[in-house]
Coordinates of C-alpha atoms in Angstrom, one line a residue:
M1 CA 101.3 127.1 59.9
L2 CA 104.5 129.1 60.1
R3 CA 106.6 129.6 56.9
F4 CA 110.3 130.5 57.1
D5 CA 110.8 130.8 53.4
A6 CA 108.3 133.6 52.8
E7 CA 109.6 137.0 51.6
P8 CA 108.9 140.0 53.8
R9 CA 106.0 142.3 52.7
A10 CA 105.8 146.0 53.0
W11 CA 103.4 147.3 55.7
A12 CA 100.4 148.5 53.8
E13 CA 99.0 150.8 56.4
P14 CA 101.7 151.8 59.0
D15 CA 100.2 152.5 62.5
E16 CA 102.3 153.8 65.3
D17 CA 99.7 152.5 67.8
A18 CA 99.9 148.9 66.4
T19 CA 101.6 146.3 68.6
A20 CA 105.3 146.0 67.7
T21 CA 106.4 143.4 70.3
I22 CA 105.0 141.3 73.1
N23 CA 107.4 141.1 76.0
Y24 CA 106.8 138.8 79.0
T25 CA 107.3 140.2 82.5
S26 CA 110.2 138.5 84.3
G27 CA 107.9 137.0 86.9
T28 CA 109.6 138.2 90.2
T29 CA 106.3 138.2 92.0
A30 CA 103.7 136.4 89.9
R31 CA 102.9 134.6 86.6
P32 CA 104.4 136.4 83.6
K33 CA 102.1 138.4 81.4
G34 CA 102.5 139.4 77.8
V35 CA 103.2 143.2 77.6
Q36 CA 102.0 144.8 74.3
M37 CA 104.5 147.4 73.2
T38 CA 103.5 149.7 70.4
H39 CA 105.7 151.2 67.7
R40 CA 105.2 154.6 69.4
N41 CA 106.1 153.2 72.8
L42 CA 109.4 151.8 71.5
W43 CA 110.3 154.9 69.5
V44 CA 109.7 157.4 72.3
N45 CA 111.6 155.3 74.8
A46 CA 114.6 155.0 72.4
V47 CA 114.7 158.7 71.6
T48 CA 114.4 159.9 75.2
F49 CA 116.9 157.3 76.5
G50 CA 119.4 158.6 73.9
M51 CA 118.8 162.2 74.9
H52 CA 119.1 161.6 78.7
M53 CA 122.3 159.5 78.3
Q54 CA 123.8 161.8 75.6
V55 CA 124.5 158.9 73.2
S56 CA 126.3 159.6 69.9
D57 CA 128.2 157.8 67.2
R58 CA 131.3 158.0 69.3
D59 CA 129.9 155.6 71.8
V60 CA 130.6 151.8 72.0
Y61 CA 127.8 149.9 73.7
L62 CA 128.5 146.5 75.4
H63 CA 125.4 144.3 75.7
T64 CA 125.7 143.3 79.4
L65 CA 121.9 143.4 79.4
P66 CA 120.0 140.6 77.7
M67 CA 118.3 141.8 74.5
F68 CA 115.2 139.7 75.3
H69 CA 114.6 141.6 78.5
C70 CA 112.3 144.5 77.7
N71 CA 114.0 144.7 74.3
G72 CA 117.3 145.4 76.1
W73 CA 115.6 148.4 77.7
G74 CA 115.2 149.8 74.2
L75 CA 118.9 150.6 74.1
P76 CA 119.7 148.5 71.0
Y77 CA 117.2 150.8 69.1
T78 CA 118.9 153.9 70.6
M79 CA 122.4 152.8 69.8
A80 CA 121.5 151.7 66.2
G81 CA 119.6 154.9 65.5
L82 CA 122.5 157.1 66.6
G83 CA 125.2 155.0 65.0
A84 CA 127.0 153.7 68.1
R85 CA 129.1 150.6 67.8
Q86 CA 127.6 147.6 69.6
V87 CA 129.6 144.7 71.1
V88 CA 127.7 141.5 72.1
L89 CA 128.5 139.5 75.2
R90 CA 127.5 135.9 75.3
K91 CA 127.0 135.8 79.1
V92 CA 127.6 138.0 82.1
D93 CA 131.1 137.4 83.4
G94 CA 132.9 140.1 85.4
A95 CA 136.4 139.4 84.0
E96 CA 135.1 139.2 80.4
I97 CA 133.3 142.5 80.8
L98 CA 136.6 144.2 81.8
R99 CA 138.4 142.5 78.9
R100 CA 135.9 143.8 76.4
V101 CA 135.9 147.3 77.9
D102 CA 139.7 147.2 77.4
Q103 CA 139.7 145.6 74.0
H104 CA 136.8 147.6 72.3
G105 CA 136.9 150.9 74.1
V106 CA 133.5 150.4 75.5
T107 CA 131.8 153.6 76.8
V108 CA 128.2 152.5 77.8
M109 CA 126.7 149.4 79.5
A110 CA 123.5 148.6 81.3
G111 CA 122.3 146.0 83.8
A112 CA 121.1 145.0 87.2
P113 CA 123.2 145.6 90.3
A114 CA 124.3 141.9 90.3
V115 CA 126.2 142.6 87.0
W116 CA 128.3 145.4 88.6
N117 CA 128.9 143.3 91.7
A118 CA 130.5 140.7 89.4
V119 CA 132.7 143.3 87.8
L120 CA 133.8 144.7 91.1
E121 CA 134.8 141.1 92.2
A122 CA 136.7 140.6 89.0
A123 CA 138.4 144.0 89.3
A124 CA 140.1 142.9 92.5
D125 CA 142.1 140.4 90.4
W126 CA 142.6 142.6 87.4
D127 CA 146.3 143.1 86.5
G128 CA 147.0 146.8 85.9
E129 CA 144.8 149.9 85.7
I130 CA 141.0 149.2 85.5
P131 CA 140.0 149.9 81.9
G132 CA 137.5 152.6 81.1
R133 CA 138.2 154.8 84.0
D134 CA 136.7 158.3 83.4
R135 CA 135.2 157.0 80.1
V136 CA 132.6 154.3 80.9
R137 CA 129.1 155.2 82.1
I138 CA 126.8 152.4 83.3
I139 CA 123.0 152.4 83.5
V140 CA 121.6 150.5 86.5
A141 CA 118.1 149.3 87.1
G142 CA 116.2 146.2 88.0
A143 CA 116.5 146.7 91.8
P144 CA 117.5 149.7 94.0
P145 CA 121.3 149.3 94.4
P146 CA 122.9 149.6 97.8
S147 CA 124.7 152.9 98.3
K148 CA 127.9 150.8 99.0
T149 CA 127.8 149.4 95.5
I150 CA 127.4 152.9 94.0
A151 CA 130.4 154.3 95.9
R152 CA 132.5 151.3 95.0
V153 CA 131.7 151.6 91.2
E154 CA 132.9 155.2 91.3
A155 CA 136.0 154.7 93.6
E156 CA 137.3 151.3 92.4
L157 CA 136.3 151.3 88.7
G158 CA 136.2 155.0 88.0
W159 CA 133.0 154.6 86.0
E160 CA 130.0 157.0 86.0
F161 CA 127.0 155.6 87.8
N162 CA 123.5 156.3 86.3
Q163 CA 120.3 154.9 87.7
I164 CA 117.0 154.6 86.0
Y165 CA 113.6 153.2 87.1
G166 CA 111.0 151.6 84.9
L167 CA 109.2 148.4 84.1
T168 CA 108.7 146.1 81.1
E169 CA 105.2 147.7 80.9
T170 CA 106.8 151.2 80.3
A171 CA 109.4 150.3 77.7
P172 CA 111.0 150.9 80.4
L173 CA 112.3 154.4 81.0
L174 CA 110.3 156.3 83.6
T175 CA 113.0 158.1 85.7
I176 CA 116.6 159.0 85.3
N177 CA 119.2 159.9 88.0
R178 CA 122.5 161.1 86.5
P179 CA 125.5 162.6 88.4
R180 CA 124.7 166.3 88.5
A181 CA 127.2 169.1 88.6
E182 CA 126.3 170.0 92.1
Y183 CA 127.2 166.4 93.2
D184 CA 130.8 166.9 92.2
E185 CA 132.0 168.4 95.5
L186 CA 130.1 166.0 97.7
E187 CA 131.8 163.2 99.7
P188 CA 131.6 159.8 98.0
E189 CA 129.1 158.4 100.5
E190 CA 126.8 161.4 100.2
R191 CA 127.0 161.4 96.4
A192 CA 126.2 157.7 96.5
K193 CA 123.1 158.3 98.6
K194 CA 121.8 160.9 96.1
L195 CA 122.4 158.5 93.2
S196 CA 120.6 155.7 95.0
R197 CA 117.3 157.4 94.4
A198 CA 115.3 156.3 91.3
G199 CA 115.6 159.8 89.8
V200 CA 113.3 162.4 88.3
P201 CA 110.7 161.7 85.6
A202 CA 112.2 161.3 82.1
L203 CA 111.1 163.6 79.4
G204 CA 107.4 163.1 78.7
V205 CA 106.7 161.2 81.9
R206 CA 104.2 162.2 84.6
L207 CA 104.4 160.5 88.0
E208 CA 102.2 160.6 91.1
T209 CA 101.7 158.4 94.2
S210 CA 98.4 157.0 95.2
E211 CA 96.9 157.3 98.7
S212 CA 98.4 153.9 99.5
G213 CA 101.9 155.1 98.3
E214 CA 101.9 153.3 95.0
V215 CA 103.8 154.9 92.1
L216 CA 101.5 155.8 89.2
A217 CA 102.7 156.8 85.7
Q218 CA 101.3 158.4 82.5
S219 CA 103.5 158.5 79.4
N220 CA 103.7 157.6 75.7
V221 CA 105.9 154.6 76.9
V222 CA 103.0 153.0 78.9
L223 CA 101.9 149.6 77.5
A224 CA 98.8 149.2 75.3
G225 CA 97.7 146.3 77.4
Y226 CA 98.4 142.7 78.4
W227 CA 98.1 140.2 75.5
E228 CA 94.7 138.4 75.7
N229 CA 94.3 139.5 79.4
P230 CA 91.7 142.3 79.5
D231 CA 91.1 141.9 83.3
A232 CA 94.8 142.5 84.1
S233 CA 95.0 145.3 81.5
A234 CA 92.0 147.1 83.1
E235 CA 93.5 146.7 86.6
A236 CA 96.9 148.0 85.6
L237 CA 95.5 151.0 83.7
E238 CA 92.7 151.9 86.0
G239 CA 91.8 155.6 86.1
G240 CA 94.1 156.4 83.1
W241 CA 97.3 155.8 85.1
F242 CA 99.6 152.8 84.9
H243 CA 99.8 151.2 88.4
T244 CA 103.4 150.1 88.8
G245 CA 102.9 147.9 91.9
D246 CA 105.9 149.7 93.5
G247 CA 105.6 151.7 96.7
G248 CA 107.5 155.0 96.7
S249 CA 107.6 158.7 97.4
I250 CA 108.3 161.9 95.5
D251 CA 110.2 164.7 97.2
D252 CA 109.9 168.4 96.6
G253 CA 112.6 168.3 94.0
G254 CA 110.6 165.7 92.0
Y255 CA 113.0 162.9 92.9
V256 CA 111.4 159.5 93.2
T257 CA 112.5 157.0 95.8
I258 CA 111.3 153.4 95.5
S259 CA 110.6 152.0 98.9
D260 CA 109.6 148.5 97.8
R261 CA 107.4 146.3 95.7
K262 CA 104.0 146.4 97.3
K263 CA 104.2 142.7 97.8
D264 CA 107.7 143.0 99.4
V265 CA 106.6 145.2 102.3
I266 CA 107.0 143.3 105.5
I267 CA 104.3 144.0 108.2
T268 CA 105.9 143.0 111.6
G269 CA 104.2 143.9 114.9
G270 CA 101.9 146.2 113.0
E271 CA 104.7 148.2 111.5
N272 CA 105.6 148.4 107.8
V273 CA 109.2 147.5 106.9
S274 CA 110.8 148.1 103.6
S275 CA 112.9 145.1 102.7
I276 CA 115.1 147.4 100.5
E277 CA 116.1 149.5 103.5
V278 CA 117.0 146.4 105.6
E279 CA 119.0 144.9 102.6
D280 CA 121.0 148.1 102.4
A281 CA 122.0 147.9 106.0
V282 CA 122.9 144.2 105.9
F283 CA 124.8 144.6 102.6
S284 CA 127.0 147.3 104.1
H285 CA 128.7 144.6 106.2
P286 CA 132.0 143.8 104.4
A287 CA 131.5 140.0 104.6
V288 CA 128.1 140.1 102.8
A289 CA 128.2 139.4 99.0
E290 CA 124.4 139.2 98.5
V291 CA 121.3 139.5 100.6
A292 CA 117.5 139.3 100.2
V293 CA 115.2 140.3 103.0
I294 CA 111.7 138.7 103.2
G295 CA 108.9 138.3 105.7
V296 CA 108.2 134.9 107.1
P297 CA 105.2 133.8 109.2
D298 CA 105.5 134.3 112.9
D299 CA 102.9 133.8 115.6
K300 CA 104.1 136.7 117.7
W301 CA 105.1 139.3 115.1
G302 CA 102.8 138.3 112.2
E303 CA 105.7 138.4 109.9
M304 CA 109.4 138.1 111.0
V305 CA 112.0 140.1 109.2
T306 CA 114.4 137.5 107.8
A307 CA 117.7 138.0 106.0
L308 CA 118.9 135.4 103.5
V309 CA 122.7 136.0 103.2
V310 CA 125.4 134.9 100.8
V311 CA 128.8 135.3 102.3
A312 CA 131.6 136.8 100.3
E313 CA 134.3 134.4 99.2
G314 CA 137.0 134.0 101.9
E315 CA 134.9 135.8 104.6
T316 CA 133.2 134.5 107.7
V317 CA 130.3 136.1 109.5
T318 CA 127.7 134.9 112.0
A319 CA 124.0 135.8 112.4
D320 CA 124.8 137.7 115.5
D321 CA 127.4 139.7 113.6
I322 CA 124.8 140.7 111.1
V323 CA 122.3 141.8 113.7
T324 CA 124.9 143.8 115.6
H325 CA 126.0 145.5 112.4
C326 CA 122.5 146.6 111.7
R327 CA 122.0 148.2 115.2
G328 CA 122.3 152.0 114.9
R329 CA 121.8 151.8 111.1
I330 CA 118.1 151.1 111.1
A331 CA 115.3 151.2 113.6
G332 CA 115.2 148.3 116.1
Y333 CA 112.0 146.8 114.7
K334 CA 113.5 146.6 111.2
I335 CA 116.6 144.6 112.3
P336 CA 116.4 141.0 111.1
K337 CA 115.2 138.6 113.8
R338 CA 116.3 135.7 111.7
V339 CA 119.4 135.3 109.5
E340 CA 120.0 132.4 107.3
F341 CA 123.0 131.7 105.1
R342 CA 122.6 130.5 101.5
D343 CA 125.0 129.4 98.8
E344 CA 123.0 131.4 96.2
L345 CA 119.8 133.3 95.8
A346 CA 117.1 132.5 93.2
R347 CA 117.3 135.0 90.3
T348 CA 115.7 135.6 87.0
A349 CA 117.8 135.4 83.8
T350 CA 118.2 139.2 84.0
G351 CA 119.7 139.1 87.6
K352 CA 116.6 140.1 89.6
I353 CA 116.2 138.2 92.9
Q354 CA 113.0 136.2 92.8
K355 CA 111.6 136.8 96.3
F356 CA 108.4 134.8 95.7
K357 CA 110.6 131.7 95.2
L358 CA 112.6 132.5 98.4
R359 CA 109.4 132.7 100.3
E360 CA 107.9 129.4 99.1
S361 CA 109.5 127.1 101.7
F362 CA 108.5 129.4 104.5
W363 CA 104.9 129.9 103.4
E364 CA 104.0 126.5 101.8
D365 CA 101.9 125.5 104.8
S366 CA 100.0 128.8 104.9
E367 CA 96.8 129.4 103.0
R368 CA 97.5 133.1 102.9
K369 CA 100.8 134.7 101.8
V370 CA 100.5 137.4 104.5
N371 CA 100.2 136.7 108.2

């Protein structure tokens, strides 16, 4: 029986490897699992995050990222430990974010690409100069952002774009991609392309790719295991590496590029297609507000590349327009063979698109989820 009137007791035998929190995965591809984070996991993540983002007591952090999601990426610990002021936002609202940046002198925020798309939309109606120009730095993760979004953040908001990559199972920081000095002289589009990569390993992180192209990680931020799920724990930590479930590559400079969730790779006509690459091409159309690309069953192709599109307010576009726009931007076999328009896309509470839900209606009559 739980008691809420009991006094807290001192920890008799502190243990950095003891479980500190159990965080549940957001369930973008499967049933959520309880991720056991140790005190060491959380401390190392908070410290390295603060070092990479150069946080100090002069910073003002706006909570545009839910604190329940992977402990707010550990940033509440970072900010509290270094004495930064923290401002809490009840819900994500682009206009309200701009108002709080203006009112409180915000310097740091974090969130998925959907958050910054909301801010960009609100900025179009903002009266006067956009607040925080040349002061705010944002940290983006949750999904590889389209290069168009990155360029717009820099050009229209004047905010610094930083990308990280990680998972609930890694506390989450695995990689960091910050605007480097050598990027300063690049054209905006070229700089955006470089910032669209996941980045280089964070301090204390070792990354490799498996023979199948899966990104593997070793670090003091890797989970102890899944709560009361030894089979899933053994599978995820096989061979002493954490298996991320993400497909990717590592270039000669150590930069990681995430190509897709393994389950989001579309196999059409025997060719592998990264949904992320196709989404980037579709999203570059000015009339597209949101897009998710999935594979749906098809007798001829095995899986048909299908784009689910939300049209920007006040814009009109046809399926043929989308297909024509993609020609010349991606290979012919990657161009969507089917385009459907939706009012909205299924998302988690943290803004991630839930592709397994988007697939359900297409695959409900199929025994297997691949064709």
